[in-house]
CSV table of C-alpha atoms in Angstrom, one decimal:
chain,number,residue,atom,x,y,z
A,988,MET,CA,-62.4,-40.8,175.0
A,989,PRO,CA,-63.8,-38.2,172.7
A,990,PHE,CA,-67.5,-37.4,172.9
A,991,VAL,CA,-68.9,-35.6,169.9
A,992,THR,CA,-72.2,-33.8,169.7
A,993,VAL,CA,-73.6,-32.8,166.3
A,994,GLN,CA,-76.4,-30.4,166.3
A,995,ILE,CA,-78.3,-30.5,162.9
A,996,ALA,CA,-81.8,-29.7,161.7
A,997,LYS,CA,-84.4,-32.5,161.7
A,998,GLY,CA,-85.0,-34.3,158.5
A,999,HIS,CA,-82.0,-36.6,158.0
A,1000,SER,CA,-82.6,-40.3,157.2
A,1001,VAL,CA,-81.2,-43.1,159.3
A,1002,ASP,CA,-78.8,-43.9,156.4
A,1003,GLN,CA,-77.4,-40.3,156.6
A,1004,LYS,CA,-77.0,-40.6,160.3
A,1005,ARG,CA,-75.3,-44.0,159.9
A,1006,GLU,CA,-72.9,-42.5,157.4
A,1007,LEU,CA,-72.3,-39.4,159.5
A,1008,ALA,CA,-71.5,-41.4,162.7
A,1009,LYS,CA,-69.1,-43.7,160.8
A,1010,ALA,CA,-67.3,-40.8,159.0
A,1011,LEU,CA,-66.9,-38.7,162.1
A,1012,THR,CA,-65.5,-41.6,164.1
A,1013,ASP,CA,-63.0,-42.3,161.3
A,1014,THR,CA,-62.0,-38.7,161.3
A,1015,LEU,CA,-61.3,-38.7,165.0
A,1016,VAL,CA,-59.3,-41.9,164.7
A,1017,SER,CA,-57.2,-40.6,161.9
A,1018,THR,CA,-56.6,-37.1,163.4
A,1019,LEU,CA,-56.2,-37.9,167.1
A,1020,GLY,CA,-55.0,-41.5,167.1
A,1021,THR,CA,-57.8,-42.6,169.3
A,1022,LYS,CA,-59.5,-46.0,169.0
A,1023,PRO,CA,-63.0,-46.2,167.4
A,1024,GLU,CA,-64.6,-47.9,170.4
A,1025,TRP,CA,-63.6,-44.9,172.6
A,1026,VAL,CA,-65.6,-42.5,170.4
A,1027,THR,CA,-69.2,-41.6,171.1
A,1028,ILE,CA,-71.3,-39.6,168.7
A,1029,HIS,CA,-74.5,-37.9,169.7
A,1030,ILE,CA,-76.7,-36.5,166.9
A,1031,ASP,CA,-78.8,-33.8,168.5
A,1032,GLU,CA,-81.6,-32.7,166.1
A,1033,PHE,CA,-83.4,-29.4,166.4
A,1034,GLU,CA,-86.6,-28.1,164.9
A,1035,ARG,CA,-86.1,-25.2,162.6
A,1036,GLU,CA,-88.4,-23.0,164.7
A,1037,ASN,CA,-85.9,-23.5,167.6
A,1038,TRP,CA,-82.8,-22.2,165.8
A,1039,ALA,CA,-82.0,-18.6,164.9
A,1040,VAL,CA,-79.2,-16.8,163.2
A,1041,GLY,CA,-79.2,-13.0,163.1
A,1042,GLY,CA,-82.3,-13.0,165.3
A,1043,GLU,CA,-84.4,-14.8,162.7
A,1044,LEU,CA,-85.9,-18.2,163.2
A,1045,HIS,CA,-84.6,-20.7,160.7
A,1046,SER,CA,-88.2,-21.7,159.9
A,1047,ASP,CA,-88.9,-18.1,158.8
A,1048,LYS,CA,-86.2,-18.0,156.2
A,1049,PRO,CA,-87.2,-18.4,152.6
A,1050,GLY,CA,-86.2,-21.7,150.9
A,1051,LYS,CA,-84.8,-23.2,154.1
A,1052,GLY,CA,-86.6,-26.5,153.8
A,1053,GLY,CA,-84.1,-28.7,152.0
A,1054,LYS,CA,-81.4,-31.0,153.3
A,1055,HIS,CA,-78.7,-28.7,152.0
A,1056,HIS,CA,-79.7,-26.1,154.6
A,1057,THR,CA,-78.8,-28.2,157.6
B,780,MET,CA,-75.8,-24.6,192.4
B,781,PRO,CA,-75.1,-27.8,190.7
B,782,PHE,CA,-76.8,-28.4,187.3
B,783,VAL,CA,-76.8,-32.0,186.2
B,784,THR,CA,-77.6,-33.3,182.7
B,785,VAL,CA,-78.2,-37.0,182.3
B,786,GLN,CA,-78.2,-38.3,178.7
B,787,ILE,CA,-80.0,-41.6,178.4
B,788,ALA,CA,-81.8,-43.5,175.7
B,789,LYS,CA,-85.6,-43.0,175.4
B,790,GLY,CA,-87.8,-45.6,177.0
B,791,HIS,CA,-87.7,-44.9,180.7
B,792,SER,CA,-91.0,-44.5,182.6
B,793,VAL,CA,-91.9,-41.4,184.7
B,794,ASP,CA,-91.4,-43.6,187.8
B,795,GLN,CA,-87.8,-44.3,186.8
B,796,LYS,CA,-87.2,-40.6,186.1
B,797,ARG,CA,-88.7,-39.7,189.4
B,798,GLU,CA,-86.5,-42.1,191.2
B,799,LEU,CA,-83.4,-41.1,189.2
B,800,ALA,CA,-83.9,-37.4,189.9
B,801,LYS,CA,-84.4,-38.0,193.6
B,802,ALA,CA,-81.4,-40.3,193.9
B,803,LEU,CA,-79.0,-38.0,191.9
B,804,THR,CA,-80.0,-35.0,194.0
B,805,ASP,CA,-79.4,-37.0,197.2
B,806,THR,CA,-76.0,-38.0,195.9
B,807,LEU,CA,-75.0,-34.4,195.2
B,808,VAL,CA,-76.2,-33.3,198.7
B,809,SER,CA,-74.3,-36.1,200.4
B,810,THR,CA,-71.0,-35.7,198.5
B,811,LEU,CA,-70.9,-31.9,198.0
B,812,GLY,CA,-72.8,-30.6,200.9
B,813,THR,CA,-75.1,-28.6,198.7
B,814,LYS,CA,-78.8,-28.1,199.5
B,815,PRO,CA,-81.4,-30.1,197.6
B,816,GLU,CA,-83.2,-27.0,196.4
B,817,TRP,CA,-80.0,-25.8,194.7
B,818,VAL,CA,-79.8,-28.9,192.5
B,819,THR,CA,-81.3,-29.0,189.0
B,820,ILE,CA,-81.5,-32.3,187.1
B,821,HIS,CA,-82.1,-32.4,183.4
B,822,ILE,CA,-82.9,-35.7,181.8
B,823,ASP,CA,-82.0,-35.5,178.1
B,824,GLU,CA,-83.3,-38.5,176.2
B,825,PHE,CA,-81.9,-39.6,172.9
B,826,GLU,CA,-83.2,-41.8,170.1
B,827,ARG,CA,-81.0,-44.9,169.6
B,828,GLU,CA,-80.5,-43.9,165.9
B,829,ASN,CA,-78.9,-40.7,167.2
B,830,TRP,CA,-76.2,-42.3,169.4
B,831,ALA,CA,-73.2,-44.2,168.2
B,832,VAL,CA,-70.2,-45.8,169.9
B,833,GLY,CA,-67.4,-47.2,167.7
B,834,GLY,CA,-69.0,-45.6,164.6
B,835,GLU,CA,-72.1,-47.8,164.9
B,836,LEU,CA,-75.6,-46.4,165.6
B,837,HIS,CA,-77.0,-47.8,168.8
B,838,SER,CA,-80.2,-48.8,166.9
B,839,ASP,CA,-78.1,-51.0,164.6
B,840,LYS,CA,-76.6,-53.1,167.5
B,841,PRO,CA,-78.2,-56.5,168.1
B,842,GLY,CA,-80.2,-56.9,171.2
B,843,LYS,CA,-80.0,-53.2,172.2
B,844,GLY,CA,-83.7,-52.7,172.7
B,845,GLY,CA,-84.1,-53.3,176.5
B,846,LYS,CA,-83.8,-50.9,179.4
B,847,HIS,CA,-80.6,-52.5,180.5
B,848,HIS,CA,-78.9,-51.0,177.5
B,849,THR,CA,-79.4,-47.4,178.4
C,38,MET,CA,-74.8,-45.7,177.8
C,39,PRO,CA,-75.6,-42.8,180.2
C,40,PHE,CA,-73.5,-39.7,179.9
C,41,VAL,CA,-73.7,-37.3,182.8
C,42,THR,CA,-72.5,-33.7,182.9
C,43,VAL,CA,-72.2,-32.1,186.4
C,44,GLN,CA,-71.8,-28.3,186.4
C,45,ILE,CA,-70.4,-27.1,189.7
C,46,ALA,CA,-68.3,-24.1,190.8
C,47,LYS,CA,-64.6,-24.4,190.8
C,48,GLY,CA,-62.9,-25.2,194.1
C,49,HIS,CA,-63.5,-28.9,194.7
C,50,SER,CA,-60.6,-31.2,195.5
C,51,VAL,CA,-59.7,-34.3,193.5
C,52,ASP,CA,-60.9,-36.4,196.4
C,53,GLN,CA,-64.3,-34.8,196.2
C,54,LYS,CA,-64.4,-35.3,192.5
C,55,ARG,CA,-63.4,-39.0,192.9
C,56,GLU,CA,-66.2,-39.5,195.5
C,57,LEU,CA,-68.7,-37.7,193.3
C,58,ALA,CA,-67.9,-39.7,190.2
C,59,LYS,CA,-68.1,-43.0,192.1
C,60,ALA,CA,-71.4,-42.1,193.8
C,61,LEU,CA,-73.1,-40.8,190.7
C,62,THR,CA,-72.1,-43.9,188.8
C,63,ASP,CA,-73.4,-46.1,191.6
C,64,THR,CA,-76.7,-44.2,191.6
C,65,LEU,CA,-77.1,-44.7,187.8
C,66,VAL,CA,-76.4,-48.4,188.2
C,67,SER,CA,-78.9,-48.9,191.0
C,68,THR,CA,-81.7,-46.8,189.5
C,69,LEU,CA,-81.4,-47.7,185.8
C,70,GLY,CA,-79.9,-51.1,185.8
C,71,THR,CA,-77.0,-50.0,183.6
C,72,LYS,CA,-73.4,-51.3,184.0
C,73,PRO,CA,-70.8,-49.1,185.6
C,74,GLU,CA,-68.4,-49.3,182.6
C,75,TRP,CA,-71.2,-47.8,180.4
C,76,VAL,CA,-71.4,-44.7,182.5
C,77,THR,CA,-69.4,-41.6,181.7
C,78,ILE,CA,-69.3,-38.6,184.1
C,79,HIS,CA,-68.0,-35.2,183.1
C,80,ILE,CA,-67.4,-32.6,185.8
C,81,ASP,CA,-67.7,-29.2,184.2
C,82,GLU,CA,-66.4,-26.5,186.5
C,83,PHE,CA,-67.4,-22.9,186.2
C,84,GLU,CA,-65.9,-19.7,187.6
C,85,ARG,CA,-68.3,-17.9,189.9
C,86,GLU,CA,-68.1,-14.8,187.7
C,87,ASN,CA,-69.6,-16.9,184.8
C,88,TRP,CA,-72.7,-18.0,186.6
C,89,ALA,CA,-75.7,-15.9,187.5
C,90,VAL,CA,-79.1,-16.6,189.1
C,91,GLY,CA,-81.7,-13.8,189.2
C,92,GLY,CA,-79.4,-11.7,187.0
C,93,GLU,CA,-76.7,-11.4,189.6
C,94,LEU,CA,-73.2,-13.0,189.1
C,95,HIS,CA,-72.5,-15.6,191.7
C,96,SER,CA,-69.2,-13.8,192.5
C,97,ASP,CA,-71.1,-10.7,193.4
C,98,LYS,CA,-73.2,-12.5,196.1
C,99,PRO,CA,-72.2,-12.0,199.7
C,100,GLY,CA,-70.7,-15.0,201.4
C,101,LYS,CA,-70.6,-17.2,198.3
C,102,GLY,CA,-67.1,-18.3,198.6
C,103,GLY,CA,-67.4,-21.5,200.5
C,104,LYS,CA,-67.7,-25.1,199.2
C,105,HIS,CA,-71.3,-25.3,200.5
C,106,HIS,CA,-72.4,-22.8,197.9
C,107,THR,CA,-71.6,-24.9,194.9
D,650,MET,CA,-76.1,-25.0,160.1
D,651,PRO,CA,-74.3,-27.8,161.9
D,652,PHE,CA,-72.8,-27.0,165.3
D,653,VAL,CA,-70.3,-29.7,166.5
D,654,THR,CA,-68.9,-30.0,170.0
D,655,VAL,CA,-65.9,-32.2,170.5
D,656,GLN,CA,-65.0,-33.1,174.0
D,657,ILE,CA,-61.4,-34.3,174.4
D,658,ALA,CA,-58.8,-34.4,177.1
D,659,LYS,CA,-56.4,-31.5,177.3
D,660,GLY,CA,-53.0,-31.8,175.8
D,661,HIS,CA,-53.5,-31.5,172.1
D,662,SER,CA,-51.4,-29.0,170.1
D,663,VAL,CA,-52.8,-26.2,168.0
D,664,ASP,CA,-51.7,-28.1,164.9
D,665,GLN,CA,-53.8,-31.1,166.0
D,666,LYS,CA,-56.8,-28.8,166.6
D,667,ARG,CA,-56.4,-27.1,163.3
D,668,GLU,CA,-56.3,-30.5,161.5
D,669,LEU,CA,-59.2,-31.8,163.5
D,670,ALA,CA,-61.4,-28.7,162.8
D,671,LYS,CA,-60.6,-28.9,159.1
D,672,ALA,CA,-61.2,-32.7,158.9
D,673,LEU,CA,-64.5,-32.6,160.8
D,674,THR,CA,-65.8,-29.8,158.6
D,675,ASP,CA,-64.9,-31.7,155.5
D,676,THR,CA,-66.7,-34.7,156.9
D,677,LEU,CA,-69.9,-32.8,157.4
D,678,VAL,CA,-69.7,-31.2,154.0
D,679,SER,CA,-69.2,-34.6,152.3
D,680,THR,CA,-71.9,-36.5,154.3
D,681,LEU,CA,-74.6,-33.9,154.7
D,682,GLY,CA,-74.1,-31.7,151.7
D,683,THR,CA,-73.8,-28.6,153.9
D,684,LYS,CA,-71.4,-25.7,153.1
D,685,PRO,CA,-68.2,-25.3,155.0
D,686,GLU,CA,-69.0,-21.8,156.1
D,687,TRP,CA,-72.1,-23.0,157.8
D,688,VAL,CA,-70.2,-25.4,160.0
D,689,THR,CA,-69.0,-24.4,163.5
D,690,ILE,CA,-66.7,-26.6,165.5
D,691,HIS,CA,-66.1,-26.2,169.2
D,692,ILE,CA,-63.3,-28.1,170.9
D,693,ASP,CA,-64.2,-28.5,174.5
D,694,GLU,CA,-61.2,-29.7,176.5
D,695,PHE,CA,-61.5,-31.4,179.9
D,696,GLU,CA,-59.0,-32.1,182.6
D,697,ARG,CA,-58.5,-35.8,183.3
D,698,GLU,CA,-59.6,-35.4,186.9
D,699,ASN,CA,-62.9,-34.2,185.6
D,700,TRP,CA,-63.8,-37.2,183.5
D,701,ALA,CA,-64.7,-40.7,184.7
D,702,VAL,CA,-65.7,-43.9,183.1
D,703,GLY,CA,-66.9,-46.8,185.3
D,704,GLY,CA,-66.8,-44.5,188.3
D,705,GLU,CA,-63.1,-44.0,188.1
D,706,LEU,CA,-61.4,-40.7,187.3
D,707,HIS,CA,-59.4,-40.7,184.1
D,708,SER,CA,-56.5,-39.2,186.1
D,709,ASP,CA,-56.5,-42.3,188.4
D,710,LYS,CA,-56.2,-44.8,185.6
D,711,PRO,CA,-52.7,-46.2,185.0
D,712,GLY,CA,-50.9,-45.3,181.8
D,713,LYS,CA,-53.5,-42.7,180.8
D,714,GLY,CA,-51.2,-39.8,180.2
D,715,GLY,CA,-50.5,-40.1,176.5
D,716,LYS,CA,-52.2,-38.5,173.6
D,717,HIS,CA,-53.5,-41.8,172.4
D,718,HIS,CA,-55.8,-42.0,175.4
D,719,THR,CA,-57.9,-39.0,174.5
E,602,MET,CA,-69.5,-15.5,167.4
E,603,PRO,CA,-71.8,-16.1,170.4
E,604,PHE,CA,-73.8,-19.3,170.6
E,605,VAL,CA,-76.7,-19.2,173.0
E,606,THR,CA,-78.7,-22.2,174.2
E,607,VAL,CA,-81.9,-21.5,176.0
E,608,GLN,CA,-83.4,-24.4,177.9
E,609,ILE,CA,-87.1,-23.9,178.6
E,610,ALA,CA,-90.2,-26.1,179.1
E,611,LYS,CA,-92.2,-27.1,176.1
E,612,GLY,CA,-95.3,-25.2,175.4
E,613,HIS,CA,-94.2,-21.9,173.9
E,614,SER,CA,-95.7,-20.7,170.6
E,615,VAL,CA,-93.7,-19.9,167.5
E,616,ASP,CA,-94.5,-16.3,168.1
E,617,GLN,CA,-92.9,-16.4,171.5
E,618,LYS,CA,-89.8,-18.1,170.1
E,619,ARG,CA,-89.5,-15.5,167.4
E,620,GLU,CA,-89.7,-12.7,169.9
E,621,LEU,CA,-87.3,-14.5,172.2
E,622,ALA,CA,-84.7,-15.1,169.5
E,623,LYS,CA,-84.9,-11.5,168.3
E,624,ALA,CA,-84.7,-10.0,171.8
E,625,LEU,CA,-81.8,-12.2,172.9
E,626,THR,CA,-79.9,-11.4,169.7
E,627,ASP,CA,-80.5,-7.7,170.3
E,628,THR,CA,-79.3,-8.0,173.9
E,629,LEU,CA,-76.0,-9.7,172.8
E,630,VAL,CA,-75.4,-7.0,170.2
E,631,SER,CA,-76.0,-4.1,172.6
E,632,THR,CA,-73.9,-5.6,175.5
E,633,LEU,CA,-71.0,-7.3,173.6
E,634,GLY,CA,-70.8,-5.2,170.5
E,635,THR,CA,-71.1,-8.3,168.3
E,636,LYS,CA,-73.0,-8.3,164.9
E,637,PRO,CA,-76.4,-9.8,164.7
E,638,GLU,CA,-75.4,-12.3,162.0
E,639,TRP,CA,-72.8,-13.7,164.2
E,640,VAL,CA,-75.3,-14.7,166.9
E,641,THR,CA,-76.9,-18.1,166.9
E,642,ILE,CA,-79.7,-18.9,169.3
E,643,HIS,CA,-80.8,-22.5,170.1
E,644,ILE,CA,-84.1,-23.0,171.9
E,645,ASP,CA,-83.8,-26.4,173.6
E,646,GLU,CA,-87.2,-27.4,175.0
E,647,PHE,CA,-87.6,-30.0,177.7
E,648,GLU,CA,-90.6,-32.1,178.9
E,649,ARG,CA,-91.6,-31.3,182.5
E,650,GLU,CA,-91.1,-34.9,183.5
E,651,ASN,CA,-87.4,-34.5,182.4
E,652,TRP,CA,-86.6,-31.5,184.7
E,653,ALA,CA,-86.3,-31.6,188.5
E,654,VAL,CA,-85.4,-29.0,191.1
E,655,GLY,CA,-84.9,-30.2,194.7
E,656,GLY,CA,-85.2,-33.8,193.6
E,657,GLU,CA,-88.8,-33.3,192.4
E,658,LEU,CA,-89.9,-33.6,188.8
E,659,HIS,CA,-91.4,-30.4,187.4
E,660,SER,CA,-94.4,-32.4,186.3
E,661,ASP,CA,-95.1,-33.5,189.9
E,662,LYS,CA,-95.2,-29.9,191.2
E,663,PRO,CA,-98.7,-28.5,191.8
E,664,GLY,CA,-99.8,-25.8,189.5
E,665,LYS,CA,-96.8,-26.0,187.2
E,666,GLY,CA,-98.7,-26.2,183.9
E,667,GLY,CA,-98.9,-22.6,182.9
E,668,LYS,CA,-96.6,-20.6,180.6
E,669,HIS,CA,-95.5,-18.5,183.6
E,670,HIS,CA,-93.7,-21.5,185.0
E,671,THR,CA,-91.1,-21.9,182.3
F,175,MET,CA,-87.0,-22.3,184.9
F,176,PRO,CA,-84.9,-21.2,182.0
F,177,PHE,CA,-81.3,-22.1,181.9
F,178,VAL,CA,-79.2,-20.1,179.4
F,179,THR,CA,-75.7,-21.0,178.2
F,180,VAL,CA,-73.8,-18.3,176.4
F,181,GLN,CA,-70.7,-19.4,174.6
F,182,ILE,CA,-68.3,-16.5,173.8
F,183,ALA,CA,-64.6,-16.1,173.3
F,184,LYS,CA,-62.4,-15.3,176.3
F,185,GLY,CA,-61.5,-11.8,177.0
F,186,HIS,CA,-64.6,-10.1,178.5
F,187,SER,CA,-64.3,-8.2,181.7
F,188,VAL,CA,-66.4,-9.0,184.8
F,189,ASP,CA,-68.3,-5.7,184.1
F,190,GLN,CA,-69.3,-7.0,180.7
F,191,LYS,CA,-70.4,-10.3,182.2
F,192,ARG,CA,-72.3,-8.6,184.9
F,193,GLU,CA,-74.1,-6.4,182.3
F,194,LEU,CA,-74.7,-9.4,180.0
F,195,ALA,CA,-76.2,-11.6,182.8
F,196,LYS,CA,-78.5,-8.8,183.9
F,197,ALA,CA,-79.6,-8.0,180.4
F,198,LEU,CA,-80.3,-11.6,179.4
F,199,THR,CA,-82.3,-12.2,182.5
F,200,ASP,CA,-84.4,-9.1,181.9
F,201,THR,CA,-85.0,-10.3,178.3
F,202,LEU,CA,-86.2,-13.6,179.5
F,203,VAL,CA,-88.5,-12.0,182.0
F,204,SER,CA,-90.0,-9.6,179.5
F,205,THR,CA,-90.5,-12.1,176.7
F,206,LEU,CA,-91.5,-15.3,178.6
F,207,GLY,CA,-93.1,-13.9,181.7
F,208,THR,CA,-90.8,-15.9,184.0
F,209,LYS,CA,-89.4,-14.6,187.3
F,210,PRO,CA,-85.8,-13.3,187.5
F,211,GLU,CA,-84.9,-15.7,190.3
F,212,TRP,CA,-85.9,-18.7,188.1
F,213,VAL,CA,-83.4,-17.7,185.4
F,214,THR,CA,-79.8,-19.1,185.5
F,215,ILE,CA,-77.2,-17.8,183.1
F,216,HIS,CA,-74.0,-19.7,182.4
F,217,ILE,CA,-71.2,-17.9,180.5
F,218,ASP,CA,-69.1,-20.5,178.9
F,219,GLU,CA,-65.9,-19.0,177.5
F,220,PHE,CA,-63.8,-20.6,174.8
F,221,GLU,CA,-60.2,-20.1,173.6
F,222,ARG,CA,-60.0,-18.9,170.0
F,223,GLU,CA,-57.9,-21.9,169.1
F,224,ASN,CA,-60.9,-24.1,170.2
F,225,TRP,CA,-63.5,-22.6,167.9
F,226,ALA,CA,-63.7,-22.9,164.1
F,227,VAL,CA,-66.0,-21.7,161.4
F,228,GLY,CA,-65.6,-22.9,157.9
F,229,GLY,CA,-62.9,-25.3,159.1
F,230,GLU,CA,-60.5,-22.5,160.2
F,231,LEU,CA,-59.6,-21.9,163.8
F,232,HIS,CA,-60.7,-18.5,165.1
F,233,SER,CA,-57.1,-17.9,166.3
F,234,ASP,CA,-55.9,-18.3,162.7
F,235,LYS,CA,-58.2,-15.6,161.3
F,236,PRO,CA,-56.6,-12.2,160.6
F,237,GLY,CA,-57.6,-9.4,162.9
F,238,LYS,CA,-59.7,-11.5,165.2
F,239,GLY,CA,-58.2,-10.4,168.4
F,240,GLY,CA,-60.6,-7.6,169.4
F,241,LYS,CA,-63.7,-7.7,171.6
F,242,HIS,CA,-65.9,-7.0,168.6
F,243,HIS,CA,-65.2,-10.5,167.2
F,244,THR,CA,-66.8,-12.5,170.0
């Protein structure tokens, strides 16, 4: 009964989340042989001022506003 | 020093949270023999568009708006 | 679909875990009106050398070996 | 910078984990447009006696020993 | 590649978060010998009505509104 | 009441953990003005075959056996 938590930056549309949840579930089914109804996906969004790599807040990095920087 | 995280859908009142925190703490005290002041409860609420079972977002499921579908 | 994570020290028997999982599930059903089959409980055990309060490892505290100090 | 945690039962081989990590990363890249090197996957394995659905430990359920019941 | 999650009450400024992320990263570098760019910090803020110690919600405790009660 | 989870690879000594817990607690006290006894640190160790960056398991990367690659 896999439980998957995906931590990504805020700013994704419901369509993107729908596609993501479906694709991740399919991936678990195909790689682990589990059933889709046993898979739970939790999308846990964070604000960029709450995430840091190398000691620098994501919101302080130049050009980190787009969806490609999730 | 038990630390309990409860992930539930958004939409519960403060009264429900108060009752939940009290009841969970009592449960840990009675089953584990710990002291109430050693128990921390974290209620971690999620949006229904951020939770999926079977590859389908909770917000897309019909009739999943009520409190009984937490 | 509540998902509950319980972080406790290692050293509990399967009987204690069985009782804990049952009691926590009952508590969620009675306080939130959810159904038992929608409740998942994850018991996440930690070693005492991996847990610190006040900057001191739990394994370094005197008399912290018993089950009452979970 | 997506961070993905996958909670599954113990008992998967390194080959399965390798395939899972690769497939999940590819899924995130294709659905979110992120770069592979920004994706971290954490496989968090649990013992069946530490996981319960419906108030019943997974280790107590009949026929729940195989890899298809993860 | 340390990943650090800091759960604190809401109400901290971006300046405090910036200082916290920097200081935690420095601490990991100096104690573990890791490189700063390998360290990720996630600040996970909670509402006081979602956190309880001793079975009592933090928002119900007298005088728990200030920044010193994080 | 800050709760800090530190995810690092297995292989650190108790002395390193002791120093880490102490240093992280001091950092939270100095940056947030909290009291040491309100700070909990959880060190959550992972196996290198359970952690992947860029879709590659940490255990598959060349030269990733040392303590500097945590």
